[in-house]
Coordinates of C-alpha atoms in Angstrom, one line a residue:
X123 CA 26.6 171.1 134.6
X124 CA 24.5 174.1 132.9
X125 CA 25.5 174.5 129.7
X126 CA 25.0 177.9 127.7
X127 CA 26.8 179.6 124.6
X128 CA 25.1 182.7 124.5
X129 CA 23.5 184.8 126.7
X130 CA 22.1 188.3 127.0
X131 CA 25.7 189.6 128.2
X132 CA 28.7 188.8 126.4
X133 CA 30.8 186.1 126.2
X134 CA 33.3 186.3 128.9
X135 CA 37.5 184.9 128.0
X136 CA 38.2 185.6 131.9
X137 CA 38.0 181.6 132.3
X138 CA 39.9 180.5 129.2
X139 CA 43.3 182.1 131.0
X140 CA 45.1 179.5 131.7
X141 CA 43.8 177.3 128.8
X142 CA 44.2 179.8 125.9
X143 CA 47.2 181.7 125.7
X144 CA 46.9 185.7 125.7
X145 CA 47.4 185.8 121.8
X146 CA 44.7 183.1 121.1
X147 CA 42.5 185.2 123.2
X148 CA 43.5 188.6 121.4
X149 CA 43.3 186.9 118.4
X150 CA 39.6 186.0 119.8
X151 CA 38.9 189.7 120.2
X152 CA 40.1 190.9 117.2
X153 CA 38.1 188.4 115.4
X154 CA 35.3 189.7 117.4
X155 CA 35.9 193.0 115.8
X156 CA 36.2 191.9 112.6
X157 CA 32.8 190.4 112.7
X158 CA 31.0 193.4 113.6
X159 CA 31.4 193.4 117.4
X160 CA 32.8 194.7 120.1
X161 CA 35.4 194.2 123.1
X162 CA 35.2 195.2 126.5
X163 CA 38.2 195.1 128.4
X164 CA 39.6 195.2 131.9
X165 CA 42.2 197.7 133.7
X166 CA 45.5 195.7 134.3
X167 CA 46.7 198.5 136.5
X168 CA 49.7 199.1 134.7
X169 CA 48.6 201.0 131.9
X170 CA 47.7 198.4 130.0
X171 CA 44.0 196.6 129.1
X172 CA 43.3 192.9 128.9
X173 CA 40.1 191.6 127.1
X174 CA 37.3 190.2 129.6
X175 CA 34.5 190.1 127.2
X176 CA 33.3 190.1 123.7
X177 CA 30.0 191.4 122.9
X178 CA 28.7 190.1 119.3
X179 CA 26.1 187.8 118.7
X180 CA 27.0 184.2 118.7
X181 CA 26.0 183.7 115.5
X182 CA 28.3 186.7 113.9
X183 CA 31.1 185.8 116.3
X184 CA 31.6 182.1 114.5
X185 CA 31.0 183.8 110.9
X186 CA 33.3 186.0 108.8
X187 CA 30.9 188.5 107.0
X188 CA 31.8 187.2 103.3
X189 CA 30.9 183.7 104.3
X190 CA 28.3 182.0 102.4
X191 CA 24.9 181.5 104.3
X192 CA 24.8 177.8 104.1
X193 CA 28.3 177.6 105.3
X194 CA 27.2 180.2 108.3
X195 CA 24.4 177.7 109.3
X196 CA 26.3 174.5 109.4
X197 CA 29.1 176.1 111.3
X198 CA 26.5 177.4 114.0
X199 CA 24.1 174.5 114.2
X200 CA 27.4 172.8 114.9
X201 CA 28.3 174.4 117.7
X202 CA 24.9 174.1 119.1
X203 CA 24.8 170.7 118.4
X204 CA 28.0 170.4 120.6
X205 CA 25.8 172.3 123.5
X206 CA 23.1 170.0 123.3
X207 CA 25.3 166.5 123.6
X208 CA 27.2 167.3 126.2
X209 CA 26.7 166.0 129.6
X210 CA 24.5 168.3 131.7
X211 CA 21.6 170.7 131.1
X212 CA 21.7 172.7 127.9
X213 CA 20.2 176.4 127.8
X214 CA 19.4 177.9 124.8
X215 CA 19.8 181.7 124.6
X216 CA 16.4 182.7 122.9
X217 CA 18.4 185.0 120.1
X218 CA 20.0 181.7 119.4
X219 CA 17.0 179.5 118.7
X220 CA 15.6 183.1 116.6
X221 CA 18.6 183.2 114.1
X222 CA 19.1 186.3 115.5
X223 CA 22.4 188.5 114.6
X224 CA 24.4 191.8 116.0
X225 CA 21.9 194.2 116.7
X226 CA 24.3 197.3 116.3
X227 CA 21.1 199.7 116.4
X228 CA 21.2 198.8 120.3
X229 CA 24.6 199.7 120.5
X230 CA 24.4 203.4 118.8
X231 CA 21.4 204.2 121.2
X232 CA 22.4 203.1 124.3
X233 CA 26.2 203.1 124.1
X234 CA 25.9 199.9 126.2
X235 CA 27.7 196.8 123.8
X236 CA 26.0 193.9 125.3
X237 CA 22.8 195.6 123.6
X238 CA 24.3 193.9 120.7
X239 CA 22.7 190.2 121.6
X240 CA 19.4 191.9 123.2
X241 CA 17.7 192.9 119.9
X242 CA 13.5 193.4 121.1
X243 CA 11.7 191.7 118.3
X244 CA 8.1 192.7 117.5
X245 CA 6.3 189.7 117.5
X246 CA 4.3 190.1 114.2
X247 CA 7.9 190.8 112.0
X248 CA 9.1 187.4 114.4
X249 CA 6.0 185.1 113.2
X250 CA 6.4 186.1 109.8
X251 CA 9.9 185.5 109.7
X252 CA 9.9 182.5 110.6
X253 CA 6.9 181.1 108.3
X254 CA 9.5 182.3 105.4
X255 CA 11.4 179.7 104.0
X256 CA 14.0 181.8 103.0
X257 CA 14.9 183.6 105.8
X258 CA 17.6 182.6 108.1
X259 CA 15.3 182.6 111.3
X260 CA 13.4 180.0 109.4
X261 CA 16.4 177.5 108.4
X262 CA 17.9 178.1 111.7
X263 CA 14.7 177.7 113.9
X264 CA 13.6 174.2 112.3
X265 CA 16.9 173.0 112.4
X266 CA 17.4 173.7 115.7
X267 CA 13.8 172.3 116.9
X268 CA 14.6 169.4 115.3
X269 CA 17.3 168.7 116.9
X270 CA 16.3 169.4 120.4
X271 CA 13.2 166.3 119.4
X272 CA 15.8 164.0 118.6
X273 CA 17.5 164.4 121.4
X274 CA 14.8 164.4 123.6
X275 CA 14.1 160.8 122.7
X276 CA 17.7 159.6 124.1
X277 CA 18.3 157.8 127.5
X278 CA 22.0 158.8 126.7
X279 CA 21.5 162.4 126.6
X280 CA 20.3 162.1 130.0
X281 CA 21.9 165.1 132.2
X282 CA 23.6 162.3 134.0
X283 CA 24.4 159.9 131.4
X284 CA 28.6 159.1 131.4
X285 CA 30.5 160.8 129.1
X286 CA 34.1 159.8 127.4
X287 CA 36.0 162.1 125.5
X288 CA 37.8 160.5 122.5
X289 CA 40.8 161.6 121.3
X290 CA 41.3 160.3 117.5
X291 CA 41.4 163.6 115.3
X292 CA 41.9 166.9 116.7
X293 CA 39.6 168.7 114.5
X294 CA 36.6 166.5 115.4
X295 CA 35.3 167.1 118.3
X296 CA 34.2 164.0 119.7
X297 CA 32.9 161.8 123.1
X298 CA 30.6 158.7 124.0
X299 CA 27.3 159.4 126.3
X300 CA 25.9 156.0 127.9
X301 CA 22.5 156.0 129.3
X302 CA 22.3 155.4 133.1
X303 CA 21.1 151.8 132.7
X304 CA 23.7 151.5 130.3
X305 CA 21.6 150.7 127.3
X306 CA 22.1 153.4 125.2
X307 CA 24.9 154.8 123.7
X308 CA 25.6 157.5 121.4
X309 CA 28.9 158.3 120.1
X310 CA 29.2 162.2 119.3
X311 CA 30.9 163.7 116.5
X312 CA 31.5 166.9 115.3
X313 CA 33.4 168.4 112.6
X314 CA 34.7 172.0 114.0
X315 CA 37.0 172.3 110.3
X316 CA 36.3 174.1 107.1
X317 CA 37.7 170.8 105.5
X318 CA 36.8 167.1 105.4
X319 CA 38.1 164.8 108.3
X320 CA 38.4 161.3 108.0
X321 CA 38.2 159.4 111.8
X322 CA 38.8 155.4 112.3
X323 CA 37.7 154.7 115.7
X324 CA 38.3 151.6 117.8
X325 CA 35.6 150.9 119.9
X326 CA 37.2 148.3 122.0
X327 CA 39.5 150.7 123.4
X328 CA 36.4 152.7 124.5
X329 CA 34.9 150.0 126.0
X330 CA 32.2 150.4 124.0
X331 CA 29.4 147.4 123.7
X332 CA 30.0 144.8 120.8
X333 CA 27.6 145.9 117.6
X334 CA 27.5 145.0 114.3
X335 CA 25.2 148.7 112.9
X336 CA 25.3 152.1 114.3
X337 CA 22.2 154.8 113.1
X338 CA 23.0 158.5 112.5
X339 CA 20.5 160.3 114.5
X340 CA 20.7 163.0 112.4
X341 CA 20.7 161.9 108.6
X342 CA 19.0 158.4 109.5
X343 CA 21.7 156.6 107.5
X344 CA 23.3 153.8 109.3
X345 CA 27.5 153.2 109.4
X346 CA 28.7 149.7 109.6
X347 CA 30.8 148.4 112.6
X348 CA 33.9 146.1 111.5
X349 CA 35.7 144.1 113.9
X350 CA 34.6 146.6 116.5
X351 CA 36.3 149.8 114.3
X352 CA 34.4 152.7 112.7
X353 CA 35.6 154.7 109.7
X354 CA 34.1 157.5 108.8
X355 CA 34.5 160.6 106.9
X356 CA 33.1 164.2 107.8
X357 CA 31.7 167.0 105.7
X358 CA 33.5 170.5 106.9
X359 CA 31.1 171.6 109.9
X360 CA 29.1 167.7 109.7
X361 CA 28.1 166.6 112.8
X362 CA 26.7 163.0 113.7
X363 CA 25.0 161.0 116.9
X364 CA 25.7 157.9 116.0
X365 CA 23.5 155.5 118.1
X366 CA 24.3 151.9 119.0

């Protein structure tokens, strides 16, 4: 598998027919409008258009413009979280790593709406960016750096490592990788809700291996195993790798 989010075109909704239904996917589109992009969309033949792509930046397309900016971060550094546990080879779109939003001065020159995730950046106005503290290139660079060294650290993140979706609460998104030699495991989840989820796992029924401690990659903390279950509560947008 190879991975990606984002990518200098847009994000294509041909190959969620047939999972989505054609209102989740207008809804999509017109969600894409509302957040300061645009939709490009396909002759039917009949008179009638269907959307094929939507052209905003990735970071815009998963944030309303009145959000608040910390609320904006943790919902994308989700998502990219997700990217970056999954079995197979992430790739990171560069605009992603950057912080990068809709670049809608592309769009009025060229007319072209994927210009809209292909800002040019001068590299002087980049580096001093991202030595700011309080820009958003900054807080979303270093978080995203530091997650890519954690993960490089993990025989379960392995391209090839197994991977078993678990299916305990439907607004955390949430698997087990096992390293090839099968002595790692990481159990992934993440919180894709604007409100608190609680999840009780049994990690029997996963066949998961017999451990008293699991460590949160992520905040260091460690959650305690009992009689092989897990209960654990989730900040809106919280992700964890919980290692064992």
């Amino acid at each position: 598998m190879f991975n990606f989010l984002a990518s200098h075109d847009g994000i294509g909704v041909m190959p969620a027919r047939g999972i989505l239904s054609e209102k989740e996917i207008n809804e999509m589109a017109k969600k894409a409008k509302e957040y300061g992009g645009y939709v490009s969309y396909k002759d039917n033949g009949d008179g009638t258009e269907s959307p094929y792509e939507l052209n905003i930046n990735y970071f815009d397309a998963l944030s309303h413009p009145d959000d608040k900016e910390d609320i904006k971060i943790k919902r994308f550094m989700g998502s990219q979280a997700i990217l970056l546990s999954l079995m197979g080879v992430p790739a990171i779109y560069i605009h992603s790593l950057l912080g990068s939003r809709n670049y809608n001065e592309g769009v009025k020159e060229s007319g072209i709406y994927r210009r809209i995730n292909r800002e040019k950046l001068l590299l002087e106005n980049l580096e001093k960016e991202l030595n700011d503290k309080n820009t958003l290139r900054n807080k979303i660079f270093n978080k995203y750096v530091e997650l890519i060294k954690i993960r490089k650290e993990q025989k379960a993140f392995h391209p090839n490592a197994k991977q078993k979706v678990i299916f305990e609460n439907k607004s955390v998104f949430s698997f087990i990788r096992a390293s090839l030699d099968n002595e790692e495991t990481i159990i992934v989840l993440n919180n894709v809700s604007n409100k608190e989820q609680k999840i009780k796992i049994d990690l029997k029924k996963y066949e998961f291996k017999k451990v008293n401690v699991l460590r949160d990659l992520i905040s260091n903390e460690n959650v305690n195993v009992v009689n092989g279950i897990i209960e654990i509560t989730l900040n809106p947008y919280q992700f964890m790798w919980l290692k064992g």
